[in-house]
Amino acid sequence: MRPLLSDHIVCREIYRKMRLIRRFEERVVELVNRNEIAGTTHEYSGQEAVAVGVCTVLEPEDVITSTHRGHGHLIAKGGDVRRMMAELLGRSTGYNRGKGGSMHIADLSLGIFGANGIVGAGVPIAAGAAWSSKIKKVGRVAVAFFGDGGANQGVVHETMNIAGIWQLPLVFVCENNQYAVSTRVTYATAGSSIAARASGYGFPGCIVDGMDVGAVMEAAQDAVSRARSGNGPTLLECQTYRFHGHFTAERALGIRYRTESEVEMWKRRDPVNSWGACLEELGYLNGAERDKLDDEVDKLLDEAVEYARSSPWPEQAEALEHMYVTRYPGLPAATSL
Amino acid sequence: MAEKTYREAIIEAMAEEMRRDERVVLIGEDVGRFGGAMGASKGLFQEFGSDRVIDTPISEAAIIGSGLGMALTGQRPIAELMFIDFSGVCMDQILNQVAKVRYMLGGQVKVPLVIRTQAGAGKGYAAQHSQSLEAWFTHVPGLKVVMPATPRDAKGLLKSAIRDDNPVMFIEHKLLYNTKGEVPEDPDFLIPLGVAEVKREGSDLTIVSHSRQVLNCLEAAGELSRQGIEAEVIDLRTLRPMDFEAVKASVEKTGRLVSVEEGYPQCGIGAEVVARVAEHCMDSLDMPPIRIASKDSPIPFARILEQETLPSPRRIVERILAARKWTRHSQDSRLAV
């Protein structure tokens, strides 16, 4: 075990964060089903070890870009669940004042450059942040999260190439959760793996057990150190699984493209439970302490939901704000009605 | 004042802004030692070096996306898109990322990014390198769209665009680079975005145009003047926000509206100008508006075919003279005869 993982406090915090993500997503599903959250969301449950493993080794000023399945990344990077929940409920106290919703939550002050509704689209933005860091010599690392679906987007390949030629302090974290909506990664991926593609761009790529937060941390630590010390990008392909469907209503709609046995097999490797059990075994956490942590997480989420529900809606006039830094008088007549 | 080409004005604007503000950087294909495909960044690499004049692979989506990432991390990038026709391969980054990020994030960020590109036909480049697609971008809330017709405007508007905290599509015209005109040398010479200019005063009809077609309109106005018709030529200069007040004031004076553009006719800039006149000053019109645009076809290669699709001074004059029969007020001595 690496030094970081011998630290009880760090290990407990990792457990708490993973548990918080899991329970956050369970609340979100309830709220979507009750129509308190409009539209749809994409739950992160099952992939917690990836976000928490990576973000635990980052510094506060490091930058991440996230995906449509972004709640986990935001919580792992320090996002406030009250403001996240408020955003999901479309309230003015939300991170984006109700303008963005699930797929666009961001907090630049925490280095969270936003979830993104377009698959793969955050990746070049992370490269721009990495470029600024390299040129200004500020030692900041950028992490671009994307999925096995995103791995096949042209812009991701373009960005891997420029990151390779410019030796950017950028870590590509591919969360291979086995399905792009309903399309199996084995069908959609030419070549032996997504990680293997890195060699084509001249930097290392490796497959990581994305259900084991310790393994993710270890790989991320290496990749982040490499980036920070000026040795360029790394691609981590974290093998993981989403416990929910692609989007919230999938189960209710009876959409099936995975076998029950496959889902069960992955659930037996639940990253949150197995990390909890591991800490108990190591004596880092006893049963009573774990229950207490779980209770605290639930209480925090109760507060978050209450905070969101009691927060005001945005003023209607705000629909036309935040487009430009300064409002200008020439808006087309139809939009100024 | 000194006589300069449009190309020199563009280079000078960037050079001055790069000297003034070290956060200004230029990124794009062949913009460095080569000096830009249109020669519009000649000398910048030599003066500012490879950290600020950044050559990229042919990866338009990554250029715009990393430009956005740079803008979000303290730089003021100018991203060059070699031909506006190539916006098709990076439209997601322009449309869904650059234009919307401030809005989606509830105003958390500013996006001081200029996307410099060039449009227009007349060089025999055929259908994929000759289009005038400015109308596409004026359709998108969050962008500003600028399209200068003269060296003076090119310099003053580009400097303003670089100092603007919003994303600006700055569209040059490939046939204008060698045109000459007086250009102020004061490093703080700016032309505000969103302000049209009356390029020629006249009392009988208003011609609204932008970019290279302004020159055709001025030539047409000279011919019309010889025939006793005084046309007022308004150069919109900025297409979004559009200075409709300037158009309205002129139409109220002349009672006649002609729009001239090089883009396609359907849902073009002229369509917007005519619609706004219909909404806001219909009563001032003495005759139905005339829209002149390129023909509704892809741009063909052979010169004789290419010229067939484009507006020209002769076409503008002919359309206006042919419109005499539409004039309601038969007592009008010049247009009604």
XYZ file of C-alpha atoms in Angstrom:
674
model
C 0.000 0.000 0.000
C 1.193 3.519 -0.906
C 1.851 6.071 1.866
C -1.409 7.909 1.133
C -3.400 4.750 1.690
C -1.721 4.097 5.024
C -3.305 7.292 6.295
C -6.497 6.386 8.177
C -8.023 9.806 7.747
C -7.502 9.802 3.998
C -8.910 6.291 3.714
C -12.011 7.182 5.697
C -12.524 10.321 3.633
C -12.334 8.196 0.497
C -15.030 5.951 1.892
C -17.170 8.916 2.930
C -16.935 10.525 -0.499
C -17.791 7.309 -2.343
C -20.704 6.704 -0.034
C -21.832 10.322 -0.515
C -21.810 9.904 -4.292
C -23.772 6.638 -4.065
C -26.394 8.039 -1.719
C -26.560 11.331 -3.661
C -27.451 9.394 -6.794
C -30.067 7.362 -4.942
C -31.692 10.608 -3.781
C -31.518 11.965 -7.306
C -33.364 8.926 -8.686
C -36.118 9.426 -6.100
C -36.397 13.097 -6.978
C -36.489 12.435 -10.725
C -39.203 9.854 -10.187
C -41.175 12.379 -8.131
C -40.753 14.932 -10.916
C -38.928 17.256 -8.568
C -35.964 17.096 -10.924
C -36.907 17.934 -14.499
C -35.544 16.196 -17.544
C -33.232 13.317 -16.876
C -29.974 12.581 -15.131
C -27.224 10.037 -15.648
C -26.340 8.301 -12.399
C -22.757 7.610 -11.447
C -23.500 4.689 -9.099
C -20.991 1.888 -9.520
C -18.187 4.124 -10.805
C -17.383 5.909 -7.519
C -13.887 4.490 -7.235
C -12.817 6.253 -10.425
C -13.855 9.791 -9.515
C -12.752 9.535 -5.907
C -9.547 7.672 -6.695
C -8.477 10.288 -9.234
C -9.636 13.418 -7.421
C -8.062 12.353 -4.107
C -4.607 12.776 -5.622
C -5.377 16.187 -7.136
C -4.571 19.574 -5.667
C -7.403 22.079 -5.184
C -6.192 24.243 -8.103
C -6.016 21.293 -10.509
C -8.686 21.298 -13.193
C -11.156 18.623 -14.223
C -13.593 18.471 -17.093
C -16.461 16.084 -16.660
C -19.167 14.345 -18.639
C -22.927 13.936 -18.811
C -22.469 11.443 -15.938
C -20.746 14.040 -13.843
C -22.206 14.116 -10.309
C -19.497 11.800 -9.002
C -16.646 13.891 -10.394
C -18.076 17.046 -8.881
C -18.517 15.564 -5.421
C -15.088 13.968 -5.569
C -13.462 17.323 -6.497
C -15.114 19.007 -3.511
C -18.448 20.154 -4.907
C -21.036 21.233 -2.323
C -23.939 18.759 -2.464
C -26.384 21.437 -1.309
C -25.635 23.670 -4.282
C -25.555 20.661 -6.598
C -28.959 19.518 -5.404
C -30.296 23.067 -5.725
C -29.072 23.142 -9.320
C -30.761 19.833 -10.067
C -34.003 21.227 -8.678
C -33.565 24.318 -10.853
C -33.205 26.764 -7.961
C -31.443 30.113 -7.887
C -29.034 28.867 -5.222
C -27.761 26.148 -7.535
C -24.225 26.259 -8.843
C -25.467 27.599 -12.173
C -28.456 29.537 -10.790
C -30.745 26.961 -12.370
C -29.387 27.621 -15.855
C -27.505 24.391 -16.371
C -28.978 21.409 -14.559
C -27.379 17.998 -14.208
C -25.272 18.071 -17.367
C -23.649 21.471 -16.853
C -22.819 21.860 -13.168
C -19.523 23.653 -12.643
C -17.569 25.441 -9.937
C -14.533 27.137 -11.420
C -13.271 28.059 -7.946
C -12.839 24.331 -7.244
C -11.294 23.627 -10.648
C -14.490 21.963 -11.818
C -14.768 23.188 -15.423
C -18.128 21.622 -15.889
C -20.056 18.544 -16.657
C -20.826 18.434 -20.374
C -23.828 17.323 -22.357
C -21.832 16.539 -25.484
C -19.871 13.297 -25.370
C -16.119 13.955 -25.446
C -16.489 17.725 -25.707
C -14.872 18.600 -22.388
C -11.615 16.916 -23.346
C -10.102 19.731 -25.496
C -11.159 22.268 -22.876
C -9.016 20.401 -20.348
C -6.178 20.536 -22.870
C -6.501 24.339 -23.039
C -6.326 24.525 -19.247
C -3.271 22.244 -19.299
C -1.665 24.442 -21.954
C -2.143 27.552 -19.788
C -0.559 25.742 -16.868
C 2.432 24.633 -18.930
C 3.092 28.018 -20.518
C 2.542 29.993 -17.310
C 4.528 27.382 -15.356
C 1.986 27.191 -12.547
C 2.274 23.434 -12.046
C -1.441 22.801 -12.421
C -2.609 19.469 -13.828
C -5.786 18.979 -15.852
C -7.816 15.792 -15.882
C -10.245 15.028 -18.702
C -12.873 12.470 -17.748
C -14.691 10.719 -20.590
C -16.296 7.365 -21.190
C -15.854 4.413 -23.494
C -18.354 6.227 -25.730
C -16.313 9.424 -25.678
C -13.202 7.441 -26.569
C -14.576 7.162 -30.095
C -15.228 10.870 -30.600
C -12.935 12.611 -33.078
C -12.195 15.535 -30.798
C -10.832 13.172 -28.141
C -8.343 11.783 -30.645
C -7.433 15.267 -31.842
C -6.791 16.272 -28.259
C -4.714 13.181 -27.466
C -2.541 14.042 -30.424
C -1.977 17.681 -29.422
C -1.436 16.652 -25.798
C 1.228 14.264 -27.083
C 3.035 16.783 -29.277
C 2.840 19.572 -26.684
C 3.577 17.251 -23.734
C 0.696 18.762 -21.811
C 0.199 18.205 -18.077
C -3.017 16.361 -18.838
C -4.406 13.047 -17.636
C -6.994 11.347 -19.806
C -9.285 9.273 -17.602
C -11.490 6.994 -19.637
C -14.213 5.436 -17.541
C -14.983 2.321 -19.458
C -18.343 1.379 -17.991
C -18.824 -1.155 -20.788
C -21.731 0.549 -22.551
C -22.242 3.693 -24.614
C -25.995 3.962 -24.003
C -26.756 0.398 -25.170
C -23.711 -0.250 -27.351
C -21.166 -2.647 -25.866
C -17.588 -1.452 -25.736
C -16.424 -4.701 -27.289
C -18.519 -3.914 -30.355
C -17.582 -0.243 -30.549
C -13.843 -0.422 -29.921
C -11.378 -1.449 -32.594
C -8.020 -2.601 -31.315
C -7.195 -4.460 -28.153
C -8.262 -1.763 -25.682
C -8.872 1.940 -25.275
C -5.683 2.220 -23.207
C -3.668 0.804 -26.113
C -4.562 3.833 -28.208
C -2.249 6.009 -26.100
C 0.817 4.415 -27.657
C -0.315 5.785 -31.025
C -0.038 9.270 -29.531
C 3.297 8.637 -27.887
C 2.364 8.487 -24.208
C 1.623 5.680 -21.772
C -1.801 4.140 -21.386
C -2.842 1.506 -18.914
C -5.874 -0.441 -17.867
C -6.882 0.088 -14.271
C -9.349 -1.801 -12.100
C -11.942 0.921 -11.802
C -13.826 -0.919 -9.063
C -10.850 -0.694 -6.712
C -10.280 2.814 -5.415
C -6.808 1.895 -4.211
C -5.773 0.770 -7.673
C -7.241 3.901 -9.239
C -5.415 6.133 -6.769
C -2.153 4.405 -7.388
C -2.441 4.758 -11.173
C -3.694 8.327 -10.891
C -0.861 9.239 -8.552
C 1.672 8.087 -11.142
C -0.109 9.848 -14.007
C -0.559 13.107 -12.089
C 3.074 13.152 -10.934
C 4.176 12.519 -14.485
C 2.048 15.414 -15.709
C 3.113 17.751 -12.927
C 6.785 17.102 -13.450
C 6.561 17.996 -17.139
C 6.619 14.493 -18.564
C 3.375 14.771 -20.467
C 0.036 13.036 -20.618
C -1.158 9.585 -19.598
C -4.284 7.669 -20.500
C -5.950 5.626 -17.786
C -8.672 3.251 -18.902
C -10.605 2.478 -15.755
C -12.692 -0.653 -16.128
C -15.938 -0.053 -14.313
C -19.681 -0.503 -14.536
C -22.741 1.611 -14.070
C -25.255 0.069 -11.738
C -28.119 2.141 -13.144
C -29.151 2.467 -16.754
C -27.747 5.085 -19.102
C -30.358 7.505 -17.785
C -32.767 7.557 -14.877
C -35.964 6.293 -16.516
C -34.357 3.356 -18.257
C -35.551 0.797 -15.739
C -39.092 2.176 -15.658
C -39.240 2.023 -19.441
C -38.221 -1.637 -19.337
C -35.178 -1.081 -21.532
C -32.879 -4.113 -21.327
C -29.548 -4.649 -23.022
C -27.544 -6.173 -20.181
C -28.181 -9.544 -18.572
C -29.151 -9.732 -14.915
C -26.215 -12.030 -14.280
C -23.795 -9.508 -15.744
C -25.196 -6.725 -13.589
C -25.072 -8.973 -10.526
C -21.507 -9.994 -11.252
C -20.371 -6.350 -11.273
C -22.491 -5.474 -8.238
C -20.655 -8.124 -6.263
C -17.611 -5.892 -6.788
C -19.412 -2.793 -5.489
C -16.559 -0.290 -4.973
C -18.148 1.459 -1.994
C -18.965 -1.682 -0.018
C -15.703 -3.377 -0.805
C -13.694 -0.349 0.283
C -15.751 -0.164 3.505
C -15.141 -3.857 4.143
C -11.443 -3.442 3.367
C -11.125 -0.628 5.920
C -12.915 -2.707 8.535
C -10.564 -5.577 7.850
C -7.535 -3.325 8.170
C -8.959 -1.959 11.387
C -9.147 1.578 9.964
C -12.851 1.712 10.621
C -15.085 -0.408 12.850
C -18.714 -1.273 12.160
C -20.056 1.396 14.486
C -17.835 4.084 12.973
C -18.893 3.072 9.485
C -22.577 3.296 10.474
C -21.881 6.726 11.915
C -20.228 7.877 8.680
C -23.155 6.503 6.682
C -25.602 8.359 8.929
C -23.662 11.593 8.530
C -23.771 11.208 4.759
C -27.534 10.687 4.837
C -27.970 13.676 7.114
C -25.919 15.839 4.785
C -28.110 14.754 1.896
C -31.296 15.398 3.893
C -29.984 18.902 4.413
C -29.079 19.227 0.748
C -32.547 18.228 -0.393
C -34.132 20.519 2.184
C -31.827 23.371 1.139
C -32.763 22.843 -2.490
C -36.490 22.552 -1.845
C -36.586 25.667 0.294
C -34.497 27.727 -2.125
C -36.242 30.232 -4.376
C -36.786 29.697 -8.073
C -34.788 31.991 -10.334
C -36.453 35.222 -11.363
C -38.048 34.747 -14.788
C -36.097 37.697 -16.158
C -32.880 35.754 -15.528
C -33.661 33.632 -18.587
C -32.148 36.447 -20.650
C -29.178 37.099 -18.392
C -25.631 35.702 -18.406
C -25.438 35.527 -22.176
C -22.942 38.341 -22.569
C -20.762 40.039 -20.018
C -22.580 43.294 -20.742
C -26.150 43.342 -21.988
C -26.514 45.054 -25.302
C -29.580 46.743 -26.741
C -29.612 44.938 -30.074
C -31.245 41.667 -29.030
C -33.677 40.424 -31.655
C -37.189 41.634 -30.948
C -38.577 38.139 -30.539
C -36.309 37.394 -27.583
C -36.983 40.634 -25.780
C -40.711 40.056 -25.528
C -2.857 57.599 -40.654
C -1.063 55.429 -43.111
C -2.204 53.476 -46.115
C -2.308 49.779 -45.297
C -3.753 46.630 -46.719
C -6.553 44.794 -44.966
C -4.030 42.003 -44.259
C -1.582 44.451 -42.698
C -4.372 45.942 -40.624
C -5.253 42.493 -39.247
C -1.630 41.715 -38.420
C -1.133 45.121 -36.844
C -4.236 44.757 -34.693
C -3.032 41.417 -33.327
C 0.545 42.602 -32.855
C -0.547 45.709 -30.944
C -2.870 43.752 -28.708
C -0.223 41.100 -28.072
C 2.250 43.816 -27.073
C -0.339 45.449 -24.854
C -1.520 42.287 -23.096
C 0.609 39.193 -22.675
C -2.498 37.056 -22.199
C -3.298 37.465 -25.908
C -2.142 34.389 -27.841
C -2.772 33.151 -31.378
C -3.485 29.481 -32.043
C -4.249 27.775 -35.332
C -3.036 25.861 -38.350
C 0.075 27.336 -40.008
C -0.193 30.596 -38.067
C 3.433 30.454 -36.865
C 6.545 30.581 -39.045
C 4.419 30.194 -42.165
C 2.492 33.327 -41.252
C -1.026 32.030 -41.841
C -2.647 30.518 -44.911
C -3.794 34.015 -45.903
C -0.577 35.612 -44.639
C -2.612 37.302 -41.933
C -0.238 36.485 -39.075
C 3.073 37.233 -40.822
C 5.790 38.301 -38.409
C 3.925 37.465 -35.215
C 5.804 34.223 -34.578
C 9.108 36.040 -35.031
C 8.116 38.739 -32.566
C 6.238 36.720 -29.954
C 7.623 33.188 -30.197
C 6.073 29.760 -30.090
C 4.512 30.159 -26.645
C 2.200 32.863 -27.964
C 1.863 32.021 -31.643
C 0.973 28.371 -31.565
C 0.926 26.099 -34.593
C -1.502 23.211 -34.354
C -2.138 20.038 -36.283
C -5.211 20.016 -38.542
C -7.612 19.550 -35.651
C -10.217 22.297 -35.746
C -12.346 20.948 -32.899
C -9.309 20.708 -30.630
C -8.197 24.211 -31.683
C -11.494 25.776 -30.665
C -11.889 23.568 -27.582
C -8.409 24.219 -26.274
C -8.865 27.897 -27.118
C -11.868 27.822 -24.823
C -9.850 26.065 -22.122
C -7.175 28.753 -22.443
C -9.798 31.485 -22.184
C -11.188 29.893 -19.022
C -7.710 29.842 -17.468
C -6.718 33.454 -17.882
C -5.603 33.788 -21.503
C -7.226 35.872 -24.223
C -6.774 33.562 -27.193
C -7.326 34.245 -30.858
C -8.105 30.918 -32.551
C -7.692 30.963 -36.316
C -9.979 28.806 -38.393
C -8.387 28.746 -41.840
C -11.670 28.788 -43.801
C -15.134 29.432 -42.402
C -16.207 26.332 -44.332
C -14.192 24.283 -41.818
C -16.475 25.382 -39.009
C -18.440 22.257 -39.857
C -15.806 20.101 -38.203
C -15.732 22.156 -35.004
C -19.293 23.414 -34.815
C -19.960 21.590 -31.554
C -17.188 23.492 -29.839
C -18.440 26.829 -31.220
C -22.161 26.217 -30.842
C -22.436 24.078 -27.718
C -19.337 25.007 -25.759
C -17.928 28.455 -26.561
C -21.254 30.190 -27.139
C -23.106 28.663 -24.203
C -20.647 28.109 -21.402
C -21.163 31.457 -19.713
C -24.929 31.115 -19.883
C -25.082 27.471 -18.814
C -22.830 28.224 -15.865
C -25.068 31.040 -14.667
C -22.507 33.726 -15.431
C -19.596 32.105 -13.546
C -17.151 32.657 -16.397
C -16.099 35.094 -19.083
C -14.992 33.768 -22.451
C -12.567 36.260 -24.029
C -12.021 34.168 -27.157
C -11.824 35.477 -30.721
C -12.354 32.977 -33.514
C -10.730 34.567 -36.566
C -11.674 33.098 -39.895
C -12.253 34.127 -43.488
C -15.140 33.648 -45.863
C -16.252 34.512 -49.342
C -16.020 33.466 -52.965
C -14.272 34.886 -55.998
C -11.032 32.950 -56.094
C -12.160 29.758 -57.773
C -11.924 27.707 -54.582
C -15.242 25.944 -55.288
C -17.969 24.786 -52.936
C -16.043 23.909 -49.755
C -13.757 26.944 -49.542
C -15.884 29.859 -50.721
C -18.952 30.103 -48.560
C -20.242 33.045 -46.563
C -21.696 31.307 -43.523
C -21.932 34.303 -41.210
C -25.698 33.887 -40.858
C -25.172 30.557 -39.079
C -23.295 32.241 -36.267
C -25.619 35.221 -35.948
C -28.303 32.654 -35.112
C -26.547 31.658 -31.896
C -27.139 33.551 -28.654
C -23.855 34.027 -26.824
C -21.707 34.811 -29.863
C -20.837 38.152 -31.354
C -20.249 38.204 -35.101
C -18.062 40.808 -36.801
C -17.351 41.140 -40.507
C -15.263 44.139 -41.556
C -15.170 45.589 -45.078
C -12.199 47.974 -44.917
C -8.656 47.954 -43.505
C -9.615 50.651 -40.995
C -12.607 48.700 -39.765
C -10.636 45.467 -39.721
C -8.075 46.956 -37.367
C -10.436 48.830 -35.076
C -12.936 45.991 -34.830
C -10.357 43.244 -34.318
C -8.744 45.189 -31.495
C -12.158 45.632 -29.885
C -12.922 41.942 -30.382
C -9.677 40.952 -28.651
C -10.467 43.262 -25.723
C -14.059 41.976 -25.502
C -14.868 39.517 -22.711
C -17.322 37.610 -24.914
C -16.650 35.102 -27.674
C -16.435 36.847 -31.034
C -16.563 35.289 -34.507
C -14.360 37.639 -36.510
C -14.891 36.899 -40.187
C -12.541 38.337 -42.784
C -13.084 38.117 -46.554
C -10.484 36.404 -48.711
C -10.808 38.961 -51.529
C -10.219 41.878 -49.179
C -6.739 41.025 -47.890
C -4.992 43.044 -50.606
C -7.386 45.997 -50.571
C -5.892 49.225 -49.255
C -7.099 52.061 -47.115
C -6.171 54.606 -44.477
C -5.603 53.003 -41.086
C -5.063 54.974 -37.854
C -1.801 54.203 -36.077
C -2.851 55.088 -32.541
C -2.489 51.828 -30.576
C -5.720 52.615 -28.773
C -7.725 53.141 -31.945
C -10.845 51.011 -31.468
C -14.141 50.684 -33.277
C -16.877 49.531 -30.912
C -18.616 46.252 -31.746
C -22.295 46.588 -32.583
C -22.082 49.938 -34.340
C -22.862 50.197 -38.056
C -21.353 52.878 -40.265
C -22.908 54.890 -43.030
C -20.320 54.405 -45.755
C -22.116 56.693 -48.195
C -24.919 59.126 -47.513
C -27.947 59.271 -49.775
C -31.593 60.222 -49.636
C -33.367 57.916 -52.092
C -32.793 54.396 -50.837
C -30.965 52.506 -48.117
C -28.604 49.677 -49.015
C -27.643 47.519 -46.032
C -24.635 45.289 -46.490
C -21.489 43.920 -44.843
C -18.020 42.653 -45.668
C -16.832 42.715 -49.289
C -20.295 43.384 -50.679
C -20.094 46.854 -49.128
C -17.496 47.670 -51.803
C -19.847 46.389 -54.505
C -22.663 48.458 -53.013
C -20.512 51.588 -53.090
C -19.653 50.953 -56.716
C -23.324 50.370 -57.486
C -24.219 53.554 -55.630
C -21.825 55.480 -57.869
C -23.585 54.163 -60.950
C -27.034 54.847 -59.483
C -25.916 58.399 -58.713
C -25.040 58.917 -62.369
C -28.634 57.910 -63.063
C -29.979 60.385 -60.539
C -30.569 58.037 -57.605
C -28.713 58.709 -54.356
C -28.243 55.544 -52.349
C -27.255 55.474 -48.694
C -24.918 52.560 -48.006
C -24.891 51.177 -44.475
C -22.127 48.779 -43.486
C -23.427 46.715 -40.565
C -19.824 45.780 -39.589
C -21.126 43.766 -36.637
C -23.898 41.297 -37.464
C -24.594 40.298 -33.877
C -25.376 42.478 -32.043
C -26.890 44.207 -35.055
C -27.125 47.996 -35.066
C -30.720 48.056 -36.200
C -31.164 51.664 -35.049
C -28.819 52.770 -37.828
C -30.850 50.825 -40.396
C -34.132 52.145 -39.072
C -32.983 55.773 -39.102
C -31.877 55.439 -42.699
C -35.010 53.626 -43.887
C -37.175 56.246 -42.210
C -35.276 58.842 -44.213
C -35.242 57.104 -47.605
C -38.361 54.894 -47.516
C -36.613 52.161 -49.489
C -34.607 49.154 -48.375
C -32.179 46.952 -50.259
C -30.072 44.329 -48.518
C -26.969 42.925 -50.166
C -24.929 39.988 -48.931
C -22.722 37.224 -50.254
C -24.315 34.493 -48.147
C -27.149 32.243 -49.224
C -30.540 33.957 -49.481
C -32.680 31.754 -47.253
C -32.618 32.865 -43.594
C -29.695 35.132 -44.381
C -28.646 38.496 -42.963
C -30.927 40.240 -45.449
C -33.858 38.159 -44.236
C -33.178 39.385 -40.706
C -32.809 43.020 -41.761
C -35.997 42.923 -43.814
C -37.898 41.180 -41.011
C -36.838 43.782 -38.476
C -37.755 46.626 -40.815
C -41.144 44.972 -41.348
C -41.627 44.712 -37.585
C -40.432 48.150 -36.614
C -40.745 50.616 -39.493
C -42.991 49.083 -42.132
C -44.865 52.367 -42.403
C -41.755 54.081 -43.662
C -41.443 51.820 -46.680
C -42.498 53.185 -50.038
C -41.712 50.001 -51.888
C -41.256 46.322 -51.016
C -37.755 45.596 -49.757
C -35.238 43.998 -52.113
C -32.976 41.197 -50.963
C -29.843 40.513 -52.960
C -27.717 37.516 -52.011
C -25.716 34.791 -53.684
C -27.744 32.343 -55.719
C -29.322 29.494 -53.763
C -26.723 26.936 -54.799
C -23.319 25.654 -53.697
C -20.497 27.828 -55.057
C -19.343 26.349 -58.384
C -15.731 26.195 -59.518
C -15.505 27.532 -63.091
C -15.115 31.303 -63.018
C -18.057 31.857 -65.334
C -20.256 29.759 -63.046
C -18.882 31.203 -59.828
C -19.544 34.756 -61.014
C -23.041 33.683 -61.990
C -23.859 32.928 -58.350
C -22.446 36.093 -56.761
C -23.862 39.577 -56.283
C -22.038 42.224 -58.314
C -22.316 45.991 -58.741
C -24.094 45.439 -62.066
C -26.613 43.054 -60.476
C -27.258 45.424 -57.618
C -27.907 48.323 -60.011
C -30.139 46.196 -62.239
C -32.252 44.905 -59.373
C -32.742 48.384 -57.988
C -33.636 49.911 -61.363
C -36.003 47.020 -62.085
C -37.793 47.743 -58.812
C -39.045 51.107 -60.043
C -42.292 49.559 -61.138
C -43.029 48.561 -57.508
C -42.976 52.122 -56.272
C -46.258 53.105 -54.668
C -45.835 56.852 -54.911
C -45.917 57.479 -58.607
C -45.231 61.166 -58.005
C -41.707 60.233 -56.949
C -39.634 61.761 -59.703
C -36.635 59.487 -59.654
C -37.605 55.958 -58.726
C -41.103 55.930 -60.191
C -40.427 57.012 -63.729
